[in-house]
Short mmCIF file of N, CA, C and O in Angstrom, two decimals:
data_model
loop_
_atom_site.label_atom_id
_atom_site.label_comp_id
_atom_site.label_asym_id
_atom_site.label_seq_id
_atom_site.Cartn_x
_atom_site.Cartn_y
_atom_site.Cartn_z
N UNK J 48 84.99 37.78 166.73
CA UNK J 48 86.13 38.54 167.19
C UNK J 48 86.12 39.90 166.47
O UNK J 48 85.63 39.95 165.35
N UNK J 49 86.56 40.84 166.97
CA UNK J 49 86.73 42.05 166.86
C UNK J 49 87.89 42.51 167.07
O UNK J 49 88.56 41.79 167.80
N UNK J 50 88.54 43.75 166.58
CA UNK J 50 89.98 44.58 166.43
C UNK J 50 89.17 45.98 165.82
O UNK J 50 88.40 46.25 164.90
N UNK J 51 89.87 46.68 166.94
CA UNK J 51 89.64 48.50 166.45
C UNK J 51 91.00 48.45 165.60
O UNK J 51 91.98 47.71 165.65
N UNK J 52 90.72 49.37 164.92
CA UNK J 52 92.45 49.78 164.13
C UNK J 52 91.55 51.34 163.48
O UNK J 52 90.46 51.39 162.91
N UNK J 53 92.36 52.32 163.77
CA UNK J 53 92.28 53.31 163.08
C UNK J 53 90.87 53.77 163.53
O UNK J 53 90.08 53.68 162.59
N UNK J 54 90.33 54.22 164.66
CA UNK J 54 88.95 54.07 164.86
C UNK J 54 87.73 53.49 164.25
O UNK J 54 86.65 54.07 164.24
N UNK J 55 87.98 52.17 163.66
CA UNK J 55 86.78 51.62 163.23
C UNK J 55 87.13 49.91 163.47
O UNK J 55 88.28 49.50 163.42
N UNK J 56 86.03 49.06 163.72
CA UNK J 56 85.66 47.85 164.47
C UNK J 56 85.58 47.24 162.95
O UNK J 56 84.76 47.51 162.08
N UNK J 57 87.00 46.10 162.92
CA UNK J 57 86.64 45.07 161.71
C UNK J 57 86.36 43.50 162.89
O UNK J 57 87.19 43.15 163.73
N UNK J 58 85.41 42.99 162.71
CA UNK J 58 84.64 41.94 162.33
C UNK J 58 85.88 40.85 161.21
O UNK J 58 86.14 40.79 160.01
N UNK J 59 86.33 40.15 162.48
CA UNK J 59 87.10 39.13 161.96
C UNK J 59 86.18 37.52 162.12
O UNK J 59 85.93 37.00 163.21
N UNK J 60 85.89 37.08 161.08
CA UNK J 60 85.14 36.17 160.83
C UNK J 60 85.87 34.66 161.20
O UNK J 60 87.09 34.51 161.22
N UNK J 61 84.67 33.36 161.53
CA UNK J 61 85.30 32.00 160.95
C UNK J 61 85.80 32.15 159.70
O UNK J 61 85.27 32.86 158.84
N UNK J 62 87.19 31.27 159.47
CA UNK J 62 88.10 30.59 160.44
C UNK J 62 89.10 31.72 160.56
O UNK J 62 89.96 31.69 161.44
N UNK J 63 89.03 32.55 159.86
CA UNK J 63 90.02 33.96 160.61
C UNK J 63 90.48 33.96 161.52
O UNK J 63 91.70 33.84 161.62
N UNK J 64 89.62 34.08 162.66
CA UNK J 64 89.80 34.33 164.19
C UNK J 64 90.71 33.53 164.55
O UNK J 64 91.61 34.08 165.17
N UNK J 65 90.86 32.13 164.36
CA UNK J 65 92.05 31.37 164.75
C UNK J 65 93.73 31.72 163.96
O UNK J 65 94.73 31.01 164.04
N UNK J 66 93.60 32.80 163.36
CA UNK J 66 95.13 33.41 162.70
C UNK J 66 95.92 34.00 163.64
O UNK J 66 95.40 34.68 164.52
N UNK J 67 97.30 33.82 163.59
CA UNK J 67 98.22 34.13 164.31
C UNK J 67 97.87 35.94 163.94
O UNK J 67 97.31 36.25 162.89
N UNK J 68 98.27 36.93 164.92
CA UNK J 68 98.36 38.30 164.55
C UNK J 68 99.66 39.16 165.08
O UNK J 68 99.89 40.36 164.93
N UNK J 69 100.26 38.36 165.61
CA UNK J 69 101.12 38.88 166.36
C UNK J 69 100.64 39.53 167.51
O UNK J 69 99.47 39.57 167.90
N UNK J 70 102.24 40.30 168.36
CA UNK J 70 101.40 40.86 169.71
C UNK J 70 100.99 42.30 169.57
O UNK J 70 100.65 42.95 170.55
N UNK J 71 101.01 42.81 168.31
CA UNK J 71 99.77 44.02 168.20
C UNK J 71 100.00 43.75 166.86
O UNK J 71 100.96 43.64 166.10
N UNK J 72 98.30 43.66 166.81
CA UNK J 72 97.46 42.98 165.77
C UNK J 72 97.55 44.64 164.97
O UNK J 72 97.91 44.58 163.79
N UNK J 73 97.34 45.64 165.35
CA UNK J 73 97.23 46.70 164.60
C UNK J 73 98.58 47.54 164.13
O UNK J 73 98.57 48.61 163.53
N UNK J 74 99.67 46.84 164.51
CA UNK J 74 101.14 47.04 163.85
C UNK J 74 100.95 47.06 162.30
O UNK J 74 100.44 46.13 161.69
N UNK J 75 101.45 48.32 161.68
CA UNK J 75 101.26 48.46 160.13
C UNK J 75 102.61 47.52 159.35
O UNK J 75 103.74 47.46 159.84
N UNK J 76 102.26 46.97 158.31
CA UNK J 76 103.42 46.52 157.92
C UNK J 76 103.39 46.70 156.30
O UNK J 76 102.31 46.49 155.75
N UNK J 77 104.11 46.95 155.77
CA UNK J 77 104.00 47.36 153.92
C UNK J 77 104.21 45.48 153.39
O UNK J 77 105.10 44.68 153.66
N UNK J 78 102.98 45.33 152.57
CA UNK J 78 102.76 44.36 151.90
C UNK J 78 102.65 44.03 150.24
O UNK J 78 101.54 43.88 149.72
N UNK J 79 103.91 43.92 149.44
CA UNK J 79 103.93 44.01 148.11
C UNK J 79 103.16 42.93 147.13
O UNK J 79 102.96 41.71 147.20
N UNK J 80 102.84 43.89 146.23
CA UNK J 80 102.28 42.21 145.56
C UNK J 80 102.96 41.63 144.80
O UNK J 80 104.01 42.18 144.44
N UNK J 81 102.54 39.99 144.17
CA UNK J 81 103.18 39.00 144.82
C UNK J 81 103.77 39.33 143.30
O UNK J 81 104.99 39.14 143.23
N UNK J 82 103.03 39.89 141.84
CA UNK J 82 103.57 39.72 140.69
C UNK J 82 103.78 40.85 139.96
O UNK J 82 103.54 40.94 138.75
N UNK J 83 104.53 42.32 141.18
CA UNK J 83 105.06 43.23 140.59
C UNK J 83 106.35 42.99 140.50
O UNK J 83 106.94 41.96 140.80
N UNK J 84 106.96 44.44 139.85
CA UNK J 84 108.36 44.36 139.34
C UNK J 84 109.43 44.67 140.43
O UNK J 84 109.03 45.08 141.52
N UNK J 85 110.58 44.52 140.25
CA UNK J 85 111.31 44.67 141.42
C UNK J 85 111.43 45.92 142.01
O UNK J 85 112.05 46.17 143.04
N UNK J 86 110.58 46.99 141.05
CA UNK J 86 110.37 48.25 141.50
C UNK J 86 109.40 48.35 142.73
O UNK J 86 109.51 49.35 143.43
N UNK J 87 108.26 47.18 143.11
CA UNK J 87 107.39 47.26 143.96
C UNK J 87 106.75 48.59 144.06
O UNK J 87 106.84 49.24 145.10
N UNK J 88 106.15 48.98 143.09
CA UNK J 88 105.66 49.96 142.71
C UNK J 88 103.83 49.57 143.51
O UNK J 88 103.09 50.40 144.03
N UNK J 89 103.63 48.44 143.38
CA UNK J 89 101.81 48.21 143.67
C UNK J 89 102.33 47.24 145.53
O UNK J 89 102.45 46.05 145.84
N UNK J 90 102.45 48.23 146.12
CA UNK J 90 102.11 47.74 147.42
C UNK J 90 101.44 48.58 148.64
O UNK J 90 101.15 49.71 148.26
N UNK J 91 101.21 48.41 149.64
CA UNK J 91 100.22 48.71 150.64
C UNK J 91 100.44 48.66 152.09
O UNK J 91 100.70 47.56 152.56
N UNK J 92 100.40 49.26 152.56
CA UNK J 92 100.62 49.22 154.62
C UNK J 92 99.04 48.54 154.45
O UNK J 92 98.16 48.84 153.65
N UNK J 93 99.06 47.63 155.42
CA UNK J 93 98.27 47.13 156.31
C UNK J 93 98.42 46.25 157.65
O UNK J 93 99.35 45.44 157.77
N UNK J 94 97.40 46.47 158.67
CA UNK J 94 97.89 45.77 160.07
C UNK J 94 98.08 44.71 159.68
O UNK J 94 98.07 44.24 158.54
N UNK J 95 98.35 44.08 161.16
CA UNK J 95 98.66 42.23 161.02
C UNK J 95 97.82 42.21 160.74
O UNK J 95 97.76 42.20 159.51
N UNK J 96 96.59 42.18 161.39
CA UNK J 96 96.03 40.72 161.49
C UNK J 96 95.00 41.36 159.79
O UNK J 96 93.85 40.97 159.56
N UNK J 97 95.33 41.76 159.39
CA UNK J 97 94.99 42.00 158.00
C UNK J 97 96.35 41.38 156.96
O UNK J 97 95.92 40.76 155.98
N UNK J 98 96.97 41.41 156.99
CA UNK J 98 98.26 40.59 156.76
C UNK J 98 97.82 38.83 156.55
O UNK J 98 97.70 38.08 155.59
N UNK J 99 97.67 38.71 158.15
CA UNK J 99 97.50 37.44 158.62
C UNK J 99 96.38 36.92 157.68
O UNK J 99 96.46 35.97 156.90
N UNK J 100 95.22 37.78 157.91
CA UNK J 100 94.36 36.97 156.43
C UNK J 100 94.96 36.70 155.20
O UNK J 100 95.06 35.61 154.63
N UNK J 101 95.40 37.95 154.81
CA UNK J 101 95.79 37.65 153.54
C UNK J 101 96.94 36.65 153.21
O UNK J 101 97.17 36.09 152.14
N UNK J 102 97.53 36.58 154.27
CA UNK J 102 98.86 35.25 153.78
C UNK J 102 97.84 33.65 153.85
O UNK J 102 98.09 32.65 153.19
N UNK J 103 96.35 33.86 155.10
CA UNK J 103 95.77 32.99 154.58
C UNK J 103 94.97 32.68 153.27
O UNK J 103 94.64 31.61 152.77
N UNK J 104 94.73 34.19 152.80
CA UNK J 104 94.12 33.67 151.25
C UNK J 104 95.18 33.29 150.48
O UNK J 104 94.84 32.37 149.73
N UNK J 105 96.42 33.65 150.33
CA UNK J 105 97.48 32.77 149.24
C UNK J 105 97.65 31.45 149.43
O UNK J 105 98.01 30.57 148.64
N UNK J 106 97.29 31.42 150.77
CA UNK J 106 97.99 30.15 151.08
C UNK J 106 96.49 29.17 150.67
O UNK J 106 96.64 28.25 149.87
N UNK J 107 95.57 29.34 151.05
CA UNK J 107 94.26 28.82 150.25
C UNK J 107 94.23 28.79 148.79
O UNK J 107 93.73 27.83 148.22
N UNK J 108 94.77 29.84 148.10
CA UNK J 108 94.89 29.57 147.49
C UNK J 108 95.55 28.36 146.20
O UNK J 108 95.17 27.79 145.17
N UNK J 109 97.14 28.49 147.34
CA UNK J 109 97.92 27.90 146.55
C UNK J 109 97.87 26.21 146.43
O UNK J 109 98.55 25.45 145.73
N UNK J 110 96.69 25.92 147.49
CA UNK J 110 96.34 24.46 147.77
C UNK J 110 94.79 24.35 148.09
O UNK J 110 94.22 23.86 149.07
N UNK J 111 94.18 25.10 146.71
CA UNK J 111 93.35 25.33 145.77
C UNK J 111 91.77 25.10 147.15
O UNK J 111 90.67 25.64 147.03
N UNK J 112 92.01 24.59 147.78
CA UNK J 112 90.84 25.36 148.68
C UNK J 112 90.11 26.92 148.45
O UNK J 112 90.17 27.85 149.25
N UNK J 113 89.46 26.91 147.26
CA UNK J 113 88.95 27.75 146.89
C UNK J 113 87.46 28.80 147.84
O UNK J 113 87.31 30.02 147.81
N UNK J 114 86.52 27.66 148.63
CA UNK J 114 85.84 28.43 149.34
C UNK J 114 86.83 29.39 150.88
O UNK J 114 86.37 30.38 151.45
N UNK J 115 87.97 28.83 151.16
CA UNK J 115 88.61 29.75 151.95
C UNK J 115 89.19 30.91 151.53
O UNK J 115 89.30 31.97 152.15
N UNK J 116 89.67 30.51 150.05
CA UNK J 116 90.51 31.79 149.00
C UNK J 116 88.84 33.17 149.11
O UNK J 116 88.73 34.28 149.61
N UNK J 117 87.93 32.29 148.37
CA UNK J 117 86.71 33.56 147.90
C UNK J 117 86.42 34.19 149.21
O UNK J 117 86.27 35.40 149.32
N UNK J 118 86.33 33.24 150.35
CA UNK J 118 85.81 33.98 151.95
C UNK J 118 86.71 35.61 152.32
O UNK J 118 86.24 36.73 152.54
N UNK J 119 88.29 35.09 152.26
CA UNK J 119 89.59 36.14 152.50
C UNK J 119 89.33 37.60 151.51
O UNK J 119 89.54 38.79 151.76
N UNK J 120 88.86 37.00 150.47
CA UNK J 120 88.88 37.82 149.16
C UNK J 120 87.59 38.69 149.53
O UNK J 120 87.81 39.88 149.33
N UNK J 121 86.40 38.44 149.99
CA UNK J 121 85.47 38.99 150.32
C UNK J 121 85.28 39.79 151.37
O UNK J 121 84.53 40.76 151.50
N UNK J 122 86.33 39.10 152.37
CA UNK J 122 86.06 40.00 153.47
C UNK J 122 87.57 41.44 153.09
O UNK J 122 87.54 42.46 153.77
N UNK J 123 88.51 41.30 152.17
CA UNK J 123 89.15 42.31 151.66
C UNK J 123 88.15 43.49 151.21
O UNK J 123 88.23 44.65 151.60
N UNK J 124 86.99 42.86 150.13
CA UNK J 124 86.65 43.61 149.24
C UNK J 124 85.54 44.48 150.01
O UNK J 124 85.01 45.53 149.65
N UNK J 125 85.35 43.73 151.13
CA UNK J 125 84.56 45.02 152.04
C UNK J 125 85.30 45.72 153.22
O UNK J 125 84.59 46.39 153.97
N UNK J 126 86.75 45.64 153.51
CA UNK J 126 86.91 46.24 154.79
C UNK J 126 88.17 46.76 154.06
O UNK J 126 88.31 47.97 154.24
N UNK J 127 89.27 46.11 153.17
CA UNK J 127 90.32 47.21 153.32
C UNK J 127 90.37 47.25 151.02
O UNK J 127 91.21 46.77 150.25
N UNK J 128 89.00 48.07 150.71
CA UNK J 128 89.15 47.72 148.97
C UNK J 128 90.19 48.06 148.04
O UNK J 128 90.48 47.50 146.99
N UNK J 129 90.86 49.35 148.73
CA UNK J 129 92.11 49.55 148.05
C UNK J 129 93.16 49.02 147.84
O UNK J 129 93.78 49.13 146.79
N UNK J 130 93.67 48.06 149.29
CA UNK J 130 94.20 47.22 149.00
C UNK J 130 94.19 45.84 148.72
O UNK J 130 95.12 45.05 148.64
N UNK J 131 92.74 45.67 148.57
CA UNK J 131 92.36 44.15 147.44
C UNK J 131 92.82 44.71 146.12
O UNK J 131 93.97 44.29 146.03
N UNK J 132 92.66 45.15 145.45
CA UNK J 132 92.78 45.82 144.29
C UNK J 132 94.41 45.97 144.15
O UNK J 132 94.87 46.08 143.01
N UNK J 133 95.23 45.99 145.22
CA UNK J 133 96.45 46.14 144.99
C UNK J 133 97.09 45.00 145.16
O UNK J 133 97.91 44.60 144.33
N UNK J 134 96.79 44.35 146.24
CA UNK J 134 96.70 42.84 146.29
C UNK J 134 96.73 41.72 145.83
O UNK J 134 97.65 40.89 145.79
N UNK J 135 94.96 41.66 145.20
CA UNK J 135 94.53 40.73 144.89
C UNK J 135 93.98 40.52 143.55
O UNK J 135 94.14 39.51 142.86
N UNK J 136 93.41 41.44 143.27
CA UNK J 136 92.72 41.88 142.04
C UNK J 136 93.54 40.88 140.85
O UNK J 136 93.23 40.96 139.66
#
């Protein structure tokens, strides 16, 4: 599966592709991270279906399925790195 956003083609991988994205996947939405201060000083616009991964890497995470957490985390650290780093890091 594939999604243009911003003129460039991300390559949404297994099991990705089966994530909800809403009905426009390229709708920006501001995403805070999870263990800043109530200032939300470290957060990030990104589309859904970039969203949508990432609520699947917490959620891999949080029920320690770790090869789905490193997959989410990888495909961050090559398509959107600034906001792994704000994210995830």
């Amino acid at each position: 599966m594939n999604i243009q956003y911003k003129g460039k083609d991300y390559k949404i991988p297994k099991p990705f592709d089966k994530c909800f994205f809403g009905a426009d996947p390229t709708k920006e939405m501001t995403i805070h991270n999870r263990f800043s201060d109530e200032t939300f000083t470290q957060s990030c616009k990104l589309p859904a279906f970039a969203v949508a991964i990432y609520d699947t890497v917490i959620g891999a995470e949080r029920t320690e399925d770790y090869g789905l957490m490193n997959k989410g985390r990888e495909w961050f650290q090559k398509n959107f790195i600034d906001e792994y780093y704000t994210l995830l890091d």
